[in-house]
Amino acid sequence: MPQHEVVLVLDFGSQYNQLIARRVRENKVFSMIVSHDITAEEIRRMSPKGLILSGGPASIYGARAPKPKKEIFELGIPVLGICYGMQAMAHMLGGKVTKARKREYGHAELIIDDFEDLFDGLDNKIISWMSHGDFVSKLPAGFKKIGHTDNTEFAAIADRTRRLYGVQFHPEVAHTPKGSRIIANFLCNICRCQGNWTMQSFIDDTIKNIKNKVGKDKVVCGLSGGVDSSVAAVLINRAIGKRLICIFINNGVLRKGEAERVVKTFKKHFHINLKYVNSESRFLKKLKGVIDPEKKRKIIGHEFIRVFEEEAKKLGKIGFLAQGTLYPDVIESRSAFGGPSATIKSHHNVGGLPLNMKLKLVEPLRELFKDEVRLVGKAMGLSDEIVQRQPFPGPGLAIRVIGDITRERLDILREADVVVLEEIKKAGFYREVWQSFAVLLPIKTVGVMGDERTYENVIALRAVTSADGMTADWARLPYDLLERISNRIINEVRGVNRVVYDISSKPPSTIEWE
Ligand code: XMP
């Protein structure tokens, strides 16, 4: 149970749920996303300072419309209903919701009628973001209008006695520029939150919790060198010291210098009990002649688990397995809406759960969003090089050497990859783009070097902007940067005589080439 102030976000299926939770946390109030039909009793047990009912795609009159339990409005806990959340609240409390002839979608000018609490400190008119079909046409008893737009009479409503509030627009999105203030007002003026959830308090609580949970047992952790497993390892190490054993497996498809970097950081700097396992040959043997991307992924995933289990066995009795699971994974895996989407690529996370080890789990990051994990990492002394890292796929360079994987081809890609990273970083684009990397293509092209004809490899350069990796656009990198990268790769990397730039977006392409 949380030891700090918490606000619950009831999930009615909005694509903005996680955004709401993050906006709350930006105010140093912990937030959790819970199912829309959570009972009053369950809520009481968690003693939240406030409830936010999210938006959602349904219509309240739809056959399968998700509805909150009516009793939650009688708990005396402040409620803010957003869009569908407001309609659901109005409907449950005796108001009326009507189907609009036309969906309202986009910016709308909100005229504020009452500045007492929710809209404290705002101008008379603000830009709000609307996306709804239904609207509240009659207020439930006790409510009054506190804001309207040209189209929507009850764009914001309040029942101050019961501390129930509703907004038809979305304060959580950037398209409502003053939305953060509205959420801050709800937390501060209405829920009376102090804002005591800081990264330091998170670290202190988590270390305490890990100690309690693990007791005298040992914990094993698969370290990948990525942000999540690194931060998890450092946190657990702080809690239980040498009883955490990290296993770092060199799967043969790592970037240049990665293994040395990980050993140096975690063993030398953080004094973590780290076991470095060099399985390069073993993985490369399995990958020999494999062309199919999904097969590559499966082989690497399976082999990783096998090596991990073999190594873990050598450690004697182990009680727990540490994992860098994040909050979005937790929410998505239990979301009642949206169902699983089609598998485009089987994203085997290296470090995935070894299935038959029968270990209990320690997941110190399962309440955090990625940007919060970075803050924790930073506060624990991890360098920017680790906490600000671009995502790197579990199957590593295996899915960036298109076609057959050999040591020689991996080495060519590694050298090109170094150039890309160096130049992107030097030009200040590393954090601006979501990912930037080189891909080695399975074709050769003709070139001319001096007076000689060459017949060599092609490197594709891929750089994308993205918010979450689900959709992406190719990055408009400056021509001179592209030129430097191309020149350096062709001059410095033996076996490459051509560089091309990938200008496809996702969808319909994907970020990785395989
Ligand atoms: P795609 O290529 O599907 O990639 O657009 C989306 C994001 O996921 C990463 N990616 C993977 N990560 N195992 C991983 O752990 C995988 O098999 C895998 N394939 C792609 C990719 O780098 C991008 O960030």
XYZ file of C-alpha atoms in Angstrom, residues 25-455:
431
model
C 2.424 12.854 -10.608
C 3.968 16.020 -11.984
C 2.353 17.640 -8.964
C 4.217 15.256 -6.638
C 1.041 13.311 -5.920
C 1.239 9.592 -6.590
C -1.425 8.282 -8.970
C -2.638 4.848 -9.908
C -4.862 3.712 -12.740
C -7.599 1.377 -11.537
C -10.542 -0.344 -13.149
C -13.665 1.779 -13.747
C -15.788 -0.568 -11.619
C -13.636 -0.451 -8.502
C -15.898 -0.688 -5.443
C -16.334 1.970 -2.808
C -14.918 -0.475 -0.261
C -11.753 -1.004 -2.292
C -11.356 2.734 -2.681
C -11.850 3.322 1.030
C -9.083 0.848 1.802
C -6.655 2.823 -0.350
C -7.755 6.139 1.171
C -7.026 8.267 -1.876
C -7.155 12.054 -1.727
C -9.166 12.194 -4.936
C -10.638 10.271 -7.863
C -10.382 11.145 -11.527
C -12.798 9.452 -13.911
C -11.106 9.196 -17.277
C -12.626 9.715 -20.675
C -13.489 6.783 -22.884
C -14.793 5.804 -26.302
C -18.206 4.548 -25.176
C -21.564 6.260 -25.063
C -23.275 6.005 -21.687
C -26.321 4.543 -23.434
C -24.294 1.900 -25.244
C -25.047 -1.717 -24.344
C -21.615 -2.303 -22.871
C -20.973 1.165 -21.501
C -18.582 0.963 -18.534
C -20.202 2.476 -15.456
C -18.715 3.456 -12.127
C -20.266 2.133 -8.933
C -22.721 4.688 -7.647
C -21.443 4.463 -4.060
C -18.092 5.961 -4.995
C -19.795 9.368 -5.166
C -20.858 9.014 -1.546
C -17.417 8.473 -0.063
C -16.785 12.170 0.536
C -13.694 11.905 -1.674
C -13.364 14.637 -4.335
C -14.069 13.482 -7.899
C -13.094 15.005 -11.229
C -14.866 13.477 -14.227
C -13.229 14.070 -17.584
C -15.281 13.842 -20.802
C -16.962 10.402 -20.657
C -16.095 10.376 -16.940
C -18.144 13.525 -16.438
C -21.043 12.120 -18.472
C -20.983 8.881 -16.498
C -21.055 10.811 -13.230
C -23.883 13.092 -14.414
C -25.861 10.079 -15.628
C -25.394 8.108 -12.394
C -26.423 11.073 -10.242
C -29.684 11.817 -12.055
C -28.610 14.241 -14.789
C -29.184 13.741 -18.479
C -26.732 12.908 -21.235
C -27.770 13.478 -24.854
C -26.362 12.310 -28.131
C -25.040 15.225 -30.213
C -25.963 15.425 -33.870
C -22.329 15.964 -34.674
C -19.181 14.908 -32.841
C -17.244 17.833 -31.447
C -13.560 17.354 -32.054
C -10.745 19.871 -31.737
C -10.090 23.182 -30.072
C -12.902 25.079 -28.391
C -12.843 28.309 -26.452
C -13.896 27.660 -22.892
C -15.534 30.608 -21.172
C -15.082 30.311 -17.450
C -18.091 31.216 -15.321
C -16.629 30.558 -11.880
C -13.050 30.892 -10.711
C -13.415 29.639 -7.168
C -11.327 26.466 -7.126
C -10.914 24.356 -10.276
C -10.295 27.367 -12.508
C -8.485 29.461 -9.928
C -5.917 31.801 -11.496
C -7.043 31.309 -15.130
C -8.146 33.907 -17.673
C -11.826 34.358 -18.575
C -11.330 32.374 -21.739
C -8.982 29.454 -22.307
C -8.335 27.054 -25.157
C -9.679 23.582 -24.436
C -9.487 20.310 -26.347
C -12.769 18.573 -27.055
C -13.423 15.095 -28.350
C -16.934 13.871 -27.673
C -20.176 12.729 -29.238
C -22.525 12.927 -26.230
C -22.965 15.890 -23.907
C -24.578 16.602 -20.549
C -27.912 18.277 -21.276
C -29.347 18.452 -17.742
C -27.359 18.787 -14.558
C -27.918 16.423 -11.639
C -29.307 18.046 -8.489
C -26.679 20.001 -6.566
C -24.512 20.804 -9.605
C -23.883 24.172 -11.227
C -22.212 25.252 -14.413
C -18.698 26.660 -13.994
C -17.690 26.878 -17.669
C -19.242 26.759 -21.149
C -18.343 26.924 -24.825
C -20.333 28.018 -27.865
C -21.335 24.424 -28.491
C -21.511 22.997 -25.012
C -23.507 24.644 -22.259
C -22.205 22.432 -19.478
C -18.543 22.257 -20.435
C -17.510 22.344 -16.775
C -19.658 21.606 -13.746
C -19.337 21.452 -9.983
C -21.184 20.318 -6.883
C -19.117 22.011 -4.199
C -20.964 20.459 -1.281
C -20.065 16.938 -2.394
C -16.804 18.075 -4.049
C -17.766 16.542 -7.392
C -16.447 18.217 -10.553
C -16.662 17.500 -14.253
C -15.091 18.859 -17.419
C -16.221 17.954 -20.909
C -12.811 18.811 -22.386
C -9.438 17.112 -21.810
C -7.239 19.045 -19.364
C -4.561 16.327 -19.522
C -3.528 16.903 -23.141
C -1.092 19.525 -24.380
C -3.843 20.901 -26.656
C -5.402 22.386 -23.513
C -2.514 24.706 -22.668
C -3.784 25.583 -19.170
C -4.794 21.998 -18.450
C -1.903 21.364 -16.074
C -3.056 24.269 -13.952
C -6.578 22.830 -13.839
C -5.270 19.483 -12.651
C -2.999 21.201 -10.133
C -6.009 23.180 -8.892
C -8.028 20.003 -8.469
C -5.237 18.390 -6.464
C -4.380 21.436 -4.416
C -7.577 23.402 -3.914
C -10.075 20.575 -3.951
C -8.275 17.401 -2.820
C -6.014 19.372 -0.467
C -2.924 17.432 -1.472
C 0.437 18.524 -0.097
C 2.539 16.989 -2.882
C 4.919 14.811 -0.896
C 5.723 12.167 -3.524
C 9.229 12.899 -4.732
C 11.844 10.711 -6.386
C 13.744 10.694 -3.107
C 10.691 9.526 -1.181
C 10.133 6.886 -3.853
C 13.734 5.680 -3.511
C 13.555 5.563 0.295
C 10.217 3.699 0.287
C 11.351 1.275 -2.378
C 14.576 0.380 -0.635
C 12.626 -0.252 2.554
C 10.093 -2.395 0.682
C 12.761 -4.449 -1.070
C 14.481 -5.160 2.244
C 11.211 -6.292 3.787
C 10.187 -8.406 0.855
C 13.499 -10.134 0.215
C 14.514 -10.736 3.825
C 17.656 -12.850 3.904
C 17.157 -14.304 0.429
C 19.226 -13.718 -2.686
C 17.990 -11.940 -5.806
C 19.134 -12.596 -9.343
C 18.789 -9.937 -12.031
C 19.354 -10.010 -15.788
C 21.213 -6.820 -16.554
C 20.977 -5.619 -20.159
C 22.659 -2.258 -19.830
C 19.392 -0.507 -20.790
C 17.747 2.104 -18.592
C 15.228 -0.095 -16.792
C 17.375 -3.013 -15.727
C 20.189 -0.630 -14.790
C 18.016 1.463 -12.506
C 16.396 -1.636 -11.000
C 19.808 -3.153 -10.291
C 21.158 -0.041 -8.622
C 18.060 0.279 -6.431
C 18.108 -3.350 -5.338
C 21.832 -3.202 -4.767
C 21.302 -0.244 -2.457
C 18.761 -2.304 -0.511
C 20.520 -5.663 -0.190
C 24.104 -5.211 -1.422
C 25.929 -8.361 -2.469
C 22.854 -10.531 -2.106
C 21.839 -9.139 -5.474
C 23.617 -11.013 -8.231
C 23.369 -9.483 -11.687
C 23.941 -11.588 -14.752
C 25.049 -9.830 -17.896
C 25.029 -12.062 -20.963
C 27.006 -11.137 -24.032
C 24.758 -12.539 -26.755
C 27.163 -11.680 -29.549
C 24.893 -9.021 -31.026
C 25.794 -6.132 -28.732
C 27.119 -2.757 -29.789
C 30.823 -2.075 -29.896
C 32.308 -1.810 -26.390
C 28.968 -2.504 -24.679
C 30.135 -5.453 -22.593
C 33.172 -3.550 -21.302
C 30.999 -0.526 -20.536
C 28.510 -2.512 -18.502
C 31.215 -4.296 -16.505
C 32.984 -1.015 -15.833
C 29.867 0.840 -14.717
C 28.247 -1.781 -12.562
C 31.151 -3.772 -11.200
C 33.789 -1.087 -10.868
C 31.659 1.955 -10.162
C 28.610 0.629 -8.326
C 30.376 -2.430 -6.841
C 27.502 -4.600 -7.887
C 27.941 -8.350 -7.685
C 28.032 -8.828 -11.448
C 28.538 -11.993 -13.351
C 29.668 -11.437 -16.924
C 28.864 -14.367 -19.195
C 30.387 -14.358 -22.634
C 28.115 -16.484 -24.809
C 28.978 -14.853 -28.101
C 29.955 -18.055 -29.914
C 26.982 -19.964 -28.602
C 24.475 -17.385 -29.890
C 26.233 -16.870 -33.207
C 26.321 -20.594 -33.839
C 22.555 -20.792 -33.309
C 21.994 -17.774 -35.546
C 24.151 -19.082 -38.368
C 22.286 -19.087 -41.671
C 19.074 -17.733 -40.109
C 17.466 -15.092 -42.308
C 13.922 -14.864 -40.987
C 13.594 -11.982 -38.479
C 11.078 -13.751 -36.269
C 13.317 -16.810 -36.107
C 16.205 -14.598 -35.069
C 14.114 -13.140 -32.288
C 12.960 -16.560 -31.079
C 16.446 -18.006 -31.072
C 17.847 -15.094 -29.104
C 14.947 -15.096 -26.660
C 15.127 -18.837 -25.998
C 18.876 -18.975 -25.807
C 18.949 -16.068 -23.410
C 16.629 -17.830 -21.031
C 18.654 -21.016 -21.265
C 21.957 -19.306 -20.520
C 20.365 -17.297 -17.744
C 18.965 -20.399 -16.073
C 22.247 -22.268 -16.340
C 24.096 -19.396 -14.735
C 21.486 -18.832 -12.058
C 21.660 -22.493 -11.108
C 25.350 -22.119 -10.338
C 24.545 -19.450 -7.755
C 22.989 -21.824 -5.241
C 19.709 -21.013 -3.584
C 18.014 -17.949 -5.023
C 14.664 -16.626 -3.805
C 13.827 -13.839 -6.214
C 14.131 -12.692 -9.787
C 14.400 -8.944 -10.357
C 12.711 -7.388 -13.358
C 12.588 -3.880 -14.741
C 8.842 -3.962 -15.434
C 7.385 -0.465 -15.822
C 3.938 0.919 -15.053
C 2.728 1.057 -18.678
C 3.390 -2.720 -18.974
C 1.426 -3.328 -15.803
C -1.531 -1.266 -16.985
C -1.562 -2.663 -20.487
C -1.398 -6.246 -19.368
C -4.557 -5.879 -17.292
C -6.448 -3.324 -19.349
C -10.078 -4.292 -19.755
C -10.333 -2.386 -23.015
C -8.763 -2.512 -26.397
C -7.714 -6.147 -26.170
C -4.428 -7.422 -27.453
C -3.410 -6.059 -30.819
C -2.108 -8.161 -33.675
C 1.446 -9.344 -33.277
C 3.511 -7.473 -35.839
C 6.813 -8.485 -34.302
C 7.275 -10.688 -31.280
C 9.142 -8.281 -29.077
C 11.062 -10.709 -26.976
C 12.465 -8.710 -24.199
C 15.863 -10.026 -23.383
C 15.694 -10.311 -19.637
C 12.214 -11.795 -20.012
C 11.022 -14.099 -17.303
C 12.688 -17.501 -17.254
C 9.591 -19.600 -17.121
C 10.472 -22.623 -15.074
C 12.693 -21.116 -12.422
C 9.797 -20.714 -9.996
C 11.197 -17.566 -8.490
C 9.254 -14.828 -6.819
C 9.514 -11.425 -8.487
C 11.013 -8.151 -7.339
C 9.872 -5.345 -9.615
C 10.940 -2.079 -8.051
C 9.885 0.050 -11.039
C 6.424 -1.328 -11.623
C 4.779 1.884 -10.445
C 6.869 4.223 -12.596
C 6.692 5.755 -16.031
C 9.833 5.825 -18.126
C 10.684 9.470 -17.477
C 10.334 8.812 -13.752
C 12.696 5.849 -14.018
C 15.238 8.191 -15.566
C 14.860 10.620 -12.673
C 15.341 7.821 -10.164
C 18.420 6.607 -12.043
C 19.864 10.085 -12.047
C 19.154 10.524 -8.347
C 20.942 7.212 -7.692
C 24.054 8.422 -9.491
C 23.703 6.742 -12.886
C 25.252 8.762 -15.700
C 23.271 10.496 -18.435
C 24.827 8.036 -20.842
C 22.780 5.299 -19.202
C 19.595 7.046 -18.084
C 19.079 9.002 -21.294
C 19.766 6.072 -23.551
C 17.722 5.523 -26.672
C 15.835 2.223 -26.686
C 17.821 -0.725 -27.980
C 16.002 -3.897 -29.021
C 16.569 -7.098 -27.080
C 17.671 -9.002 -30.224
C 20.231 -6.256 -30.706
C 22.214 -6.000 -33.893
C 20.809 -9.329 -35.085
C 17.775 -7.466 -36.461
C 19.956 -4.723 -37.917
C 22.185 -7.036 -39.901
C 19.578 -7.823 -42.507
C 19.907 -11.386 -43.705
C 22.674 -13.711 -42.633
C 24.534 -12.824 -39.419
C 28.283 -13.335 -39.364
C 31.000 -11.894 -37.153
C 32.362 -9.926 -40.096
C 29.017 -8.376 -40.912
C 28.368 -7.605 -37.242
C 31.734 -5.859 -37.056
C 30.979 -3.717 -40.096
C 27.682 -2.681 -38.542
C 29.346 -2.002 -35.173
C 31.830 0.391 -36.714
C 29.113 2.204 -38.655
C 26.956 2.355 -35.526
C 29.758 4.083 -33.605
C 29.991 6.787 -36.283
C 26.227 7.341 -36.248
C 26.092 7.673 -32.482
C 29.099 9.955 -32.262
C 27.859 12.326 -34.927
C 24.262 12.369 -33.734
C 25.436 13.134 -30.208
C 27.908 15.777 -31.344
C 25.183 17.536 -33.325
C 22.883 17.550 -30.290
C 20.255 15.242 -31.807
C 20.639 12.187 -29.605
C 17.830 13.081 -27.235
C 15.774 14.891 -29.803
C 15.238 11.738 -31.833
C 13.685 8.565 -30.448
C 16.233 6.268 -32.058
C 19.099 6.689 -34.496
C 21.099 3.778 -35.811
C 22.715 2.033 -38.748
C 21.400 -1.024 -40.587
C 23.553 -3.290 -42.740
C 21.801 -4.341 -45.941
C 22.255 -7.734 -47.624
C 23.252 -6.268 -50.970
C 26.398 -4.939 -52.545
C 26.658 -1.975 -54.867
C 29.300 -0.589 -57.150
C 31.431 2.396 -56.219
C 34.663 4.022 -57.215
C 37.582 4.673 -54.866
C 40.497 6.502 -56.475
C 40.730 4.761 -59.836
C 39.439 1.476 -58.537
C 36.015 0.011 -58.954
C 34.604 -1.213 -55.617
C 31.792 -3.623 -55.003
